[in-house]
Amino acid sequence: MPTNKLPRKFYTGSDTLQTARNLLGKLLVVPAPDGKRVSGIIVETEAYMGPEDKGSHAFGNRRTNRTEPMFGMGGFSYVYFVYGMHYQFNVVAGTEGIPHAILVRALEPVEGIDWMEERRRQDRGPNLTNGPGKLCQAMGIDLTLNREDLLSDRIWLEKSRNKIVEADISSGPRIGIDYAEEFVHAPWRFWLTGNPYVSKPPTKTKAKQRLLP
DNA sequence: TATGGGATTACCT
DNA sequence: GGTAATCCCATAC
């Protein structure tokens, strides 16, 4: 049985924005407890661009237990927990020592949809995986998959039959980082134009509350 | 050790 | 339109 796993080289390129684009159309695969494949096509990503990026957990080279995976070699996972209830799955990109990562924000389900529906207890369709927390729940991704090699057999990426060309890709500001000052508007979110599984961001990003003295 | 907030979601009016 | 849920993590003492 041929392996279609993306090679290490896919992740270790020096241009993380290009890697974030290249992830679109790739298949994210996790085995279910019964051994069956659960998978989906990546349709939305966000790039986090290292120590200069005020939107990144690793801004200023902040290196802690949580952010440590971002400093590793490309092609490993960075999974973290937010809001007391959600996990987020990132692909570490680039070379060791430079904390670049790409958040996977939405998938188009392909295999193991029964598993996704069971975990999500939700209607079939886009709500299964059209957000970073939703897709982690659907795929069963939690902290036990943090710092995992993406060439392992616990979680990996493959080519899919989808051929993506630049004309299929839209870009815009990242979601939920209103604290990122001059990086708030950096167009480092990428998605497949018109794909129904792309996340539905809040119409109004939470404005930083500023009380008058 | 204590505290405040978060790379979100679901549910309410 | 608004906000509760819920706990890890980073930071300040």
Coordinates of C-alpha atoms (C1' of nucleotides) in Angstrom, one line a residue:
Chain A
M1 CA 0.0 0.0 0.0
P2 CA 1.7 3.2 -1.1
T3 CA 2.0 6.0 1.3
N4 CA 0.9 9.4 0.2
K5 CA 2.2 11.2 3.3
L6 CA 3.6 14.6 2.5
P7 CA 7.4 14.6 2.9
R8 CA 9.3 16.6 5.5
K9 CA 10.4 18.9 2.8
F10 CA 6.8 20.1 2.3
Y11 CA 6.9 21.7 5.8
T12 CA 10.4 23.0 6.1
G13 CA 10.4 25.6 3.3
S14 CA 11.5 29.1 4.2
D15 CA 8.3 30.7 2.9
T16 CA 5.6 30.0 5.5
L17 CA 2.9 32.1 3.7
Q18 CA 3.4 29.9 0.7
T19 CA 3.3 26.8 2.8
A20 CA 0.0 28.0 4.3
R21 CA -1.3 28.3 0.7
N22 CA 0.1 24.9 -0.2
L23 CA -1.8 23.3 2.7
L24 CA -5.1 24.2 1.0
G25 CA -6.5 21.1 -0.8
K26 CA -4.3 18.7 1.2
L27 CA -5.9 15.9 3.2
L28 CA -5.6 15.8 7.0
V29 CA -5.9 12.2 8.3
V30 CA -6.3 10.7 11.8
P31 CA -7.2 7.0 12.5
A32 CA -10.3 6.4 14.5
P33 CA -10.4 4.0 17.5
D34 CA -11.7 1.3 15.1
G35 CA -8.8 1.8 12.8
K36 CA -10.8 3.5 10.1
R37 CA -9.6 6.7 8.5
V38 CA -11.1 10.0 9.5
S39 CA -10.1 12.7 7.0
G40 CA -10.9 16.0 5.5
I41 CA -9.6 18.4 2.8
I42 CA -8.0 21.6 4.3
V43 CA -10.0 24.6 3.0
E44 CA -8.8 27.4 5.3
T45 CA -5.5 28.2 7.0
E46 CA -3.9 31.1 8.9
A47 CA -0.1 31.7 9.1
Y48 CA 1.6 32.8 12.3
M49 CA 4.9 34.4 11.3
G50 CA 7.3 34.1 14.2
P51 CA 8.8 36.5 16.7
E52 CA 7.9 39.7 14.9
D53 CA 4.2 38.7 14.6
K54 CA 2.1 40.3 17.4
G55 CA -0.7 37.8 16.7
S56 CA 1.5 34.8 17.4
H57 CA 1.8 33.0 20.7
A58 CA 5.6 33.1 20.0
F59 CA 5.8 36.9 19.6
G60 CA 9.1 38.2 20.9
N61 CA 10.4 34.6 20.9
R62 CA 8.2 33.8 23.9
R63 CA 9.3 30.3 24.5
T64 CA 7.4 28.4 27.1
N65 CA 6.0 24.9 27.6
R66 CA 3.0 25.8 25.5
T67 CA 4.9 27.5 22.6
E68 CA 7.8 25.0 22.6
P69 CA 6.5 23.0 19.6
M70 CA 6.5 26.1 17.4
F71 CA 10.3 26.3 17.8
G72 CA 10.8 22.8 16.6
M73 CA 11.3 21.5 13.0
G74 CA 8.6 21.9 10.4
G75 CA 6.2 19.0 10.0
F76 CA 5.2 18.6 13.6
S77 CA 1.9 19.5 15.3
Y78 CA 1.2 22.3 17.7
V79 CA -2.1 21.7 19.5
Y80 CA -3.3 24.0 22.3
F81 CA -6.4 24.6 24.4
V82 CA -8.4 27.8 24.5
Y83 CA -11.5 29.3 26.1
G84 CA -11.7 26.5 28.6
M85 CA -13.2 24.1 26.0
H86 CA -11.6 24.1 22.5
Y87 CA -8.5 22.7 21.0
Q88 CA -6.7 24.2 17.9
F89 CA -4.6 22.3 15.5
N90 CA -1.5 23.9 13.9
V91 CA 1.1 22.7 11.5
V92 CA 4.6 23.8 12.5
A93 CA 6.5 25.2 9.5
G94 CA 10.0 26.1 8.6
T95 CA 13.3 25.4 10.3
E96 CA 14.1 24.6 13.9
G97 CA 14.5 27.6 16.2
I98 CA 12.1 29.8 14.2
P99 CA 8.6 29.6 15.6
H100 CA 6.4 29.6 12.5
A101 CA 3.0 27.8 12.6
I102 CA -0.1 27.5 10.5
L103 CA -3.5 27.2 12.1
V104 CA -5.9 24.9 10.3
R105 CA -9.3 26.6 10.5
A106 CA -11.6 24.4 8.4
L107 CA -11.9 21.1 6.6
E108 CA -14.2 19.6 4.1
P109 CA -15.0 16.1 5.5
V110 CA -14.0 13.2 3.2
E111 CA -13.7 9.9 5.2
G112 CA -15.1 8.8 8.6
I113 CA -18.0 11.2 8.5
D114 CA -19.9 8.9 10.9
W115 CA -17.2 9.4 13.5
M116 CA -17.3 13.2 13.0
E117 CA -21.1 13.2 13.4
E118 CA -20.9 11.1 16.6
R119 CA -18.3 13.4 18.1
R120 CA -20.0 16.6 17.1
R121 CA -23.6 15.5 17.9
Q122 CA -24.5 18.0 15.2
D123 CA -26.3 18.2 11.9
R124 CA -24.5 16.8 8.9
G125 CA -22.9 19.3 6.7
P126 CA -20.6 22.3 7.2
N127 CA -21.1 22.6 10.9
L128 CA -19.1 19.4 11.4
T129 CA -15.7 21.0 10.6
N130 CA -16.1 24.7 9.6
G131 CA -14.1 26.1 12.5
P132 CA -10.8 25.4 14.2
G133 CA -12.4 24.1 17.4
K134 CA -15.1 22.2 15.5
L135 CA -12.6 20.3 13.3
C136 CA -10.5 19.3 16.3
Q137 CA -13.6 17.8 18.0
A138 CA -14.7 16.1 14.8
M139 CA -11.2 14.6 14.2
G140 CA -10.7 13.7 17.9
I141 CA -7.6 16.0 18.1
D142 CA -6.6 17.0 21.7
L143 CA -3.4 17.6 23.6
T144 CA -2.3 14.0 23.3
L145 CA -1.6 14.8 19.6
N146 CA 0.5 17.9 20.5
R147 CA 4.1 17.8 19.3
E148 CA 3.4 14.8 17.1
D149 CA 5.4 14.1 14.0
L150 CA 3.2 14.6 11.0
L151 CA 5.0 11.8 9.3
S152 CA 3.8 9.5 12.1
D153 CA 0.9 7.1 12.0
R154 CA -1.2 9.0 14.6
I155 CA -1.8 12.1 12.5
W156 CA -0.6 13.0 9.0
L157 CA -1.3 14.9 5.8
E158 CA -1.6 13.5 2.2
K159 CA -2.0 14.8 -1.3
S160 CA -5.6 14.8 -2.4
R161 CA -7.0 14.6 -5.9
N162 CA -8.0 18.3 -5.6
K163 CA -5.7 20.4 -7.7
I164 CA -5.5 23.9 -6.3
V165 CA -4.3 26.8 -8.3
E166 CA -3.6 30.3 -7.1
A167 CA -6.9 31.6 -8.7
D168 CA -8.9 29.3 -6.3
I169 CA -7.4 31.0 -3.2
S170 CA -8.7 34.1 -1.4
S171 CA -6.8 35.8 1.4
G172 CA -7.7 38.3 4.2
P173 CA -7.1 39.2 7.8
R174 CA -6.8 36.6 10.5
I175 CA -9.7 35.9 12.9
G176 CA -9.8 36.7 16.7
I177 CA -6.5 38.5 17.1
D178 CA -7.7 42.1 17.7
Y179 CA -4.7 42.5 20.2
A180 CA -2.2 42.1 17.4
E181 CA -1.9 45.9 16.6
E182 CA -0.3 46.5 13.3
F183 CA -0.7 42.8 12.4
V184 CA -4.4 42.8 12.8
H185 CA -4.9 43.5 9.1
A186 CA -2.1 41.4 7.7
P187 CA -3.8 39.2 5.0
W188 CA -2.4 35.9 6.3
R189 CA -5.6 33.9 6.3
F190 CA -6.2 31.8 3.2
W191 CA -9.2 29.9 2.0
L192 CA -10.7 28.2 -1.0
T193 CA -12.9 30.7 -2.6
G194 CA -16.6 29.8 -2.3
N195 CA -16.0 26.5 -0.5
P196 CA -19.0 25.9 1.8
Y197 CA -16.8 24.5 4.6
V198 CA -14.9 27.7 5.2
S199 CA -15.5 29.1 8.7
K200 CA -18.1 31.7 9.3
P201 CA -16.3 34.3 11.4
P202 CA -18.2 36.6 13.7
T203 CA -19.7 39.6 11.7
K204 CA -18.2 41.9 14.3
T205 CA -14.8 41.1 15.7
K206 CA -14.7 41.7 19.4
A207 CA -13.6 45.3 19.7
K208 CA -11.1 46.0 22.4
Q209 CA -13.1 47.6 25.2
R210 CA -11.7 51.0 26.2
L211 CA -13.4 52.7 29.1
L212 CA -13.2 56.4 29.4
P213 CA -11.3 57.7 32.5
Chain B
dT1 C1' 0.1 31.1 44.7
dA2 C1' -3.4 34.3 42.5
dT3 C1' -5.3 36.4 38.7
dG4 C1' -7.0 37.7 34.1
dG5 C1' -7.8 36.5 29.5
dG6 C1' -7.9 33.6 25.3
dA7 C1' -5.8 32.0 17.3
dT8 C1' -14.1 29.8 19.9
dT9 C1' -18.6 28.0 19.9
dA10 C1' -23.4 27.5 20.9
dC11 C1' -27.3 29.4 22.3
dC12 C1' -30.2 33.2 23.7
dT13 C1' -33.1 37.5 22.6
Chain C
dG1 C1' -27.4 41.7 18.3
dG2 C1' -25.2 39.6 23.0
dT3 C1' -22.8 36.5 26.1
dA4 C1' -21.9 32.0 29.1
dA5 C1' -19.2 28.2 29.2
dT6 C1' -14.7 26.6 31.3
dC7 C1' -9.7 25.8 32.3
dC8 C1' -4.9 26.2 30.7
dC9 C1' -1.4 29.3 30.5
dA10 C1' 1.4 33.3 31.2
dT11 C1' 2.4 36.7 34.1
dA12 C1' 2.6 39.3 38.4
dC13 C1' 3.2 39.2 43.0

